[in-house]
Amino acid sequence: MVKVNRASSIPLFLSDPYFSIWSPADKLTDCDTQSWTGKEQPVRGYITVGETTYRFMGADGLIPSIPQTNLEVTATQTKYTFENDRVKLEVVFSVDLNLEDLYTISEPVTVVTTKAVAKMSEELAVRLTFSEEICRDTLEKEPLHWKEIITPTENIVWMGKGRQTPLDSTGDLIDINWGYLYLAATNQTNIRYEKRRENLVATYPLTSDAPVSIVVAYDDVHSINYFGTPTNALWKEKYTGIFALLKEYLETLSERLSDCERIDKKISESALIVGGESLDFLTAFSYRQSICAHKLIRDPEGEIVFLSKECSSNGCIGTVDISYPSIPLYLLYQTELAKGMLRPVYKFASLPVWEYDFAPHDVGCYPYATGQVYGEQTHIGSKDWSNRAVRDTIYDYYQLPAGQAVYNFEQQMPIEESGNMLAMVSAIYLRDKEESFFKEHMDTNLMWADYLVKFGQNPENQLCTDDFAGHLAHNCNLSLKAITALGLFGKALTAMGVQEKGARYTTCAHKMAQAWMETAISSKEHTPLAFDRPDSWSMKYNIVWDKLFDLGLFPEEVMQKELSKYLEEINEFGVPLDNRAEYTKADWIVWISIFANENTTREKLLSPIRHYIECTENRVPFSDWYDTKDAHVMNFKNRTVVGAMFMPLLKEALATESK
């Protein structure tokens, strides 16, 4: 459990890229809640003590606020405390994200628990208001419908547009424009619902020192256009509908909340042992964000698919170089989700429209997994595939025959994405030893491996995952990606009994590693950004696989010298990505921290990231790309890549299991 005095933004209601509501202020009463996109989606909270009402959530100048005295954030919960001379109030937002249970993590549910102690034995009541803006993303203010459903045991209400248009838009900084918001409570709660202007209002009494929980959920009706098939969230397999889910949730509330406590305890204890308070802080702020920036579905073949949204960079769905930094969390706790990240990429790569012998970048634009949109051809008449307006849906690229010139080769990431896919699929197999998934795509993996052998030693001018920095030739870190991916692939093949091919790629990786050291390591104590830039430097985060899986490609001293350089270059808020700018990526700093042999060195790398989250003036969900001198957020926010914060825990788990 992390006590928070200040942070960039505080998670409240999270379930997926469309239902993600945060408080962009240290004090919950300082301003209205927002979607991760920055759009206000006001959820306001009030407590009435006797005849006086106080505001504990949201902006409302007509009602006085109650002082906030404490804030704690854990992996699955956000806990507020408020107090004045008449009442002490606790408000907890809980999301049961048990990675051992795939149905659970797909459920679009947040539990809000309130508990108050009246200091003068006065009557207590809570009022929560939910804005219509939660249910729409258009400027048209069409009226929303609402309806209360009362059963012998539950009292449920829904709110949504009268004309539902599921999957009617795609894009990056947009919110959902369809679906229904639900509030649910047991009849014992004595909850009362009403519609006041543009707000759905829930009011219920409190008994002093007795907690009351209500359930808040969002049913998106259909979740993903998966290669032409409208597909539902995974939880809909288990339940006949949202009412069945809410009923079961209310019946098992105590178990759900206990599960949150169990998960929080497990993660916090592990983080404290492995990386101390800084890592505890980072994992607490990352767990919900990483999982809930995905949507979990099952494809028509019955396989799990776990689709990320590339939030606040371009809105792509299933982006390979978003999955790559995210992967530590899922390698650690649930490899089926890691496989679910890769399945749509393999599917698209097998189609005629993708004519390259390297891996694609993505499979569409959220929520349309209908074919890659990154690097579409532009400005060539009828072949301008990117000619779309904001919110326009994506064309069904997956159905096109070969020869359509949809993609611009210069805007692709051949080494980046091929290395990412090969590293991830190999790491998954080495982690869980389940052969079928690894074998299923063997021909594709072999093709990508051969591409890395041919072009990975000294990459030509091309983009990598840090594409905001532009094209770069002779990229040393990109070369490391090719080398370590081949080493992983060779080890995985050998472990599966494919000895000849395993030996081939292992030998290639070792030869390439030796050539890398001869080219990159000069008289200096560190390696350069690019082979032809001896006076430069950069973080070599792609080398982590060598240490994690004991590939034996590079001597330990290589990264020890690198760490010394990084500590020389570190600024107040972290190590810059490289010598070209002062910005950094938090995910890559955490990755290279696993090479620290001493706790003090690890803390020097991790604590500035926490310092940044606590000091930045940008009130947005955890951004992985920021300036190391002034803590200014460069752009990204709410991205699943913060799963990278679990890399030190993954390293520890692998080391323990290998003993």
XYZ file of C-alpha atoms in Angstrom, residues 115-119 122 124 206-210:
12
model
C -17.801 4.073 5.378
C -18.390 6.979 7.746
C -18.277 7.646 11.467
C -20.571 10.389 12.751
C -18.858 12.169 15.634
C -26.061 12.456 13.392
C -25.600 10.082 7.425
C -25.031 5.094 6.008
C -24.966 3.620 9.462
C -22.047 4.936 11.460
C -18.920 2.773 10.996
C -20.696 0.288 8.682
